Short mmCIF file of C-alpha atoms in Angstrom, two decimals:
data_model
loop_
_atom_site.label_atom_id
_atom_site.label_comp_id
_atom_site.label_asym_id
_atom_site.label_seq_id
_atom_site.Cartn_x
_atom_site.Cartn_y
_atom_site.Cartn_z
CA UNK A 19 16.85 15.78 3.36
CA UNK A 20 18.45 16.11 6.52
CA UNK A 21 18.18 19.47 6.76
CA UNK A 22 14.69 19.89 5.58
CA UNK A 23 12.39 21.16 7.70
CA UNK A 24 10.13 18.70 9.32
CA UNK A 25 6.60 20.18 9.12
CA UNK A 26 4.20 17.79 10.99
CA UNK A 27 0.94 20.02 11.46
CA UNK A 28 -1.11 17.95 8.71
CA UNK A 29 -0.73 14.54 10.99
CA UNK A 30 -2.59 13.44 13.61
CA UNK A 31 -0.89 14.64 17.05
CA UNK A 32 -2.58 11.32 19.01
CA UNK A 33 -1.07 8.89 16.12
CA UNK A 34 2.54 10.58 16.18
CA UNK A 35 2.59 10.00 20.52
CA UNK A 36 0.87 6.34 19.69
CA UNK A 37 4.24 5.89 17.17
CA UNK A 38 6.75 7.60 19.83
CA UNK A 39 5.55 5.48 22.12
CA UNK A 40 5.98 2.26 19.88
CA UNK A 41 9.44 4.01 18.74
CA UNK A 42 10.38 4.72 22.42
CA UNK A 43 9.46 1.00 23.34
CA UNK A 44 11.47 -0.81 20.67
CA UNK A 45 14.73 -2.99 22.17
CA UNK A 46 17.83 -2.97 20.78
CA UNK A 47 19.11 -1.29 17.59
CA UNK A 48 16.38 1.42 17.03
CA UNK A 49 17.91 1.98 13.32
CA UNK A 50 17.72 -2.08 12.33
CA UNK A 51 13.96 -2.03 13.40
CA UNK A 52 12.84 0.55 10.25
CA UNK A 53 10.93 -1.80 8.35
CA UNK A 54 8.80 -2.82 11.52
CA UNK A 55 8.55 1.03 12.17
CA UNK A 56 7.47 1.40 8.67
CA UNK A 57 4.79 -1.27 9.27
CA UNK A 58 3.09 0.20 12.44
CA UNK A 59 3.33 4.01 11.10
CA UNK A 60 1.37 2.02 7.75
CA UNK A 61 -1.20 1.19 10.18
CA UNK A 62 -2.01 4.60 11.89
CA UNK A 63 -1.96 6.68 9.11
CA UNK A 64 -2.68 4.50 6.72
CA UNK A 65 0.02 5.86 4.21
CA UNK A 66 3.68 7.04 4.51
CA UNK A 67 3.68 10.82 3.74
CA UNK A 68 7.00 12.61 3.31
CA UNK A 69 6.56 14.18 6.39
CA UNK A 70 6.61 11.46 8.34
CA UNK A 71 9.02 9.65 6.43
CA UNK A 72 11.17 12.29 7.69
CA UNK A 73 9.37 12.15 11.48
CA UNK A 74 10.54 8.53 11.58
CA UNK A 75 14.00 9.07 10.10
CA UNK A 76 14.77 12.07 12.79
CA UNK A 77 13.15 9.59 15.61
CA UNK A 78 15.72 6.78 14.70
CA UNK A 79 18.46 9.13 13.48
CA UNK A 80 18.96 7.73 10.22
CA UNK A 81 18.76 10.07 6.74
CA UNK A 82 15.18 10.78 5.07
CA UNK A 83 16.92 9.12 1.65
CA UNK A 84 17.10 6.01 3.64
CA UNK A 85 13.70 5.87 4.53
CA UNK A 86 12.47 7.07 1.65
CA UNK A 87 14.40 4.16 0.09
CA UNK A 88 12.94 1.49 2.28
CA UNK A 89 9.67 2.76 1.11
CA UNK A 90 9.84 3.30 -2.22
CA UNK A 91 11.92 -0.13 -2.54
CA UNK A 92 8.35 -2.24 -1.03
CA UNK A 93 5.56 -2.23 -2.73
CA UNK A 94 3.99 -2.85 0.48
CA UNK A 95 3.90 0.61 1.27
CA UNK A 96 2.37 3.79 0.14
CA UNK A 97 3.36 7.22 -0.08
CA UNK A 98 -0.60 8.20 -1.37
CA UNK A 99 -3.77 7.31 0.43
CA UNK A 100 -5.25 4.20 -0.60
CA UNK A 101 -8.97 3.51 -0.92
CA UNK A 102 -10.78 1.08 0.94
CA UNK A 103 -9.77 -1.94 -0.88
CA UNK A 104 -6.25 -2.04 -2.59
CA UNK A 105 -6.42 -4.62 -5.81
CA UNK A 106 -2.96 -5.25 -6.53
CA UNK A 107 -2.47 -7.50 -10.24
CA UNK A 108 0.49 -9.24 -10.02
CA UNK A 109 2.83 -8.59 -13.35
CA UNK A 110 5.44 -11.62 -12.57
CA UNK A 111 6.58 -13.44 -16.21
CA UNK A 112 3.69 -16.14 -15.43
CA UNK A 113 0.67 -13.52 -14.93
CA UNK A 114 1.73 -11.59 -18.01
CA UNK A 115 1.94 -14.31 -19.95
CA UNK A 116 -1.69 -15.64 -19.65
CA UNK A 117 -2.89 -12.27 -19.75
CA UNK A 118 -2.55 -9.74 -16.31
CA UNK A 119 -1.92 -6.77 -18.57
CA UNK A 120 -5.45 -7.34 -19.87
CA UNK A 121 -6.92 -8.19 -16.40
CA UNK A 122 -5.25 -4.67 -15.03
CA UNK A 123 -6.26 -2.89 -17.82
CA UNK A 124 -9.95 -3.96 -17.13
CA UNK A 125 -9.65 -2.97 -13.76
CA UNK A 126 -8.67 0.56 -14.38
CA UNK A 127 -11.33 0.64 -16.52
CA UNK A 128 -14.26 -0.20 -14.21
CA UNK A 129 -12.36 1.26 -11.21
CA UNK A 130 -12.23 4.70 -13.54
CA UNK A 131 -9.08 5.15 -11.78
CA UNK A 132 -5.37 5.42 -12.48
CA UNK A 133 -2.80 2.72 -10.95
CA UNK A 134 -1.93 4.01 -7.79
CA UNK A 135 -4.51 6.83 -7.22
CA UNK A 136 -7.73 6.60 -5.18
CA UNK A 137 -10.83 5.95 -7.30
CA UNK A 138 -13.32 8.86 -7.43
CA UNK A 139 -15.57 6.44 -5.14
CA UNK A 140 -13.02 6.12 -2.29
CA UNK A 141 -13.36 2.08 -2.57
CA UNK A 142 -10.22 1.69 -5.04
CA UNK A 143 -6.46 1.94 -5.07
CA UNK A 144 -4.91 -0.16 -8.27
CA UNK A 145 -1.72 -1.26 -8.12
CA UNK A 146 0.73 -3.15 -10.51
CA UNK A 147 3.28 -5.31 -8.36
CA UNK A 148 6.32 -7.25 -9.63
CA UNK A 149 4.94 -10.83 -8.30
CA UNK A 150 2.93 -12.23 -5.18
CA UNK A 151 4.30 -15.55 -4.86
CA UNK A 152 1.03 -17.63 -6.10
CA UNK A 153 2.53 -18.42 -9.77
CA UNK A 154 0.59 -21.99 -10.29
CA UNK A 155 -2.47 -19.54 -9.93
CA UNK A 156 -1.38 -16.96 -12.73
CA UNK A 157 -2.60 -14.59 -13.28
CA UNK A 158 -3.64 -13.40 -9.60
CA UNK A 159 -5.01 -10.45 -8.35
CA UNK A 160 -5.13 -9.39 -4.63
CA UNK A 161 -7.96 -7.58 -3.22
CA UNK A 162 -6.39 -6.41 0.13
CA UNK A 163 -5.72 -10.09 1.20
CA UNK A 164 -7.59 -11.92 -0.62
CA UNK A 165 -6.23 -13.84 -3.43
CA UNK A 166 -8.22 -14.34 -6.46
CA UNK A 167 -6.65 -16.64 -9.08
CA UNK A 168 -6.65 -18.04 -12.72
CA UNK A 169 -8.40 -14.16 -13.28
CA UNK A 170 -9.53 -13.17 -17.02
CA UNK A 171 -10.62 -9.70 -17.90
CA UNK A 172 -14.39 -10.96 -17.61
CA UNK A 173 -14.16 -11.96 -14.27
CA UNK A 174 -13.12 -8.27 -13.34
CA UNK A 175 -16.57 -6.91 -13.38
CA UNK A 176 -17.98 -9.60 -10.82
CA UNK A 177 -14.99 -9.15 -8.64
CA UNK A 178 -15.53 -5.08 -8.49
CA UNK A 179 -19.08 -5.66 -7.77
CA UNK A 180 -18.50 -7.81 -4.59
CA UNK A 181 -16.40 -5.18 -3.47
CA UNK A 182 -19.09 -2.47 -4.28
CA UNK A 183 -21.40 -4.51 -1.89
CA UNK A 184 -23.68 -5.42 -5.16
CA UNK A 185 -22.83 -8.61 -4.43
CA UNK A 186 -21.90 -10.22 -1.27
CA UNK A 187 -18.40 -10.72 -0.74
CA UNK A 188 -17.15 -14.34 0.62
#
């Protein structure tokens, strides 16, 4: 990837000098500070393209692969646009067992999306993730930060319809 060329004319020119100028600001070891890089590039453009994967890899002179590996390692970050809200349903060994795989597969359903694509709505991203840390609450879903636990598939519909502002959301 390192000698790909770096097309940046689809991002923003005002968020790319707002990340040269958090880039250009950074002290010490530009190449140790990727996941924070990773983080604030997140924020602007609210996704991690390719093409700026490669942007920040030529800005701290590491390889694209590298980047690309940080981001692809995290399920933190995203390569696609998210909606509005991003549910994640945590798949550890405790959420499976009492039931996530139903719980995501509800979601999907009433979402009428795919995991990791936007919903037609804009409102919904879906994603599976490995485990959030909240096992004595299995199984857990996240809607951006909040945590909802102890979730069965026929809660789903009541936590969508917060989030669709049909109900209010707490």
């Amino acid at each position: 990837m390192k000698n790909k060329i770096l097309d940046i004319s689809t991002l923003d020119s005002t968020l790319l000098n707002d990340l040269d100028t958090y880039i250009d600001a950074l002290e010490g070891d530009k190449q140790e500070q990727l996941i924070h890089v990773l983080h604030f590039a997140q924020q602007l453009f609210k996704h991690l393209p390719q093409n700026l994967q490669l942007y920040i890899a030529r800005k701290l002179d590491l390889s694209g692969a590298r980047v690309n590996g940080v981001v692809t390692f995290y399920s933190y970050f995203n390569e696609e646009p998210m909606g509005k809200y991003t549910i994640s349903v945590c798949m550890g060994t405790a959420c499976f067992v009492k039931g996530a795989d139903k719980v995501l597969e509800r979601i999907l359903d009433i979402t009428k999306t795919e995991k990791n694509k936007i919903s037609d709505d804009g409102l919904f991203t879906v994603k599976d993730v490995r485990c959030i840390g909240a096992c004595g609450l299995a199984p857990v879903v996240t809607v951006n930060e909040k945590v909802f636990g102890n979730v069965k598939a026929k809660d789903v519909d009541e936590i969508i319809r917060r989030y669709r502002g049909e109900t209010r959301v707490d």
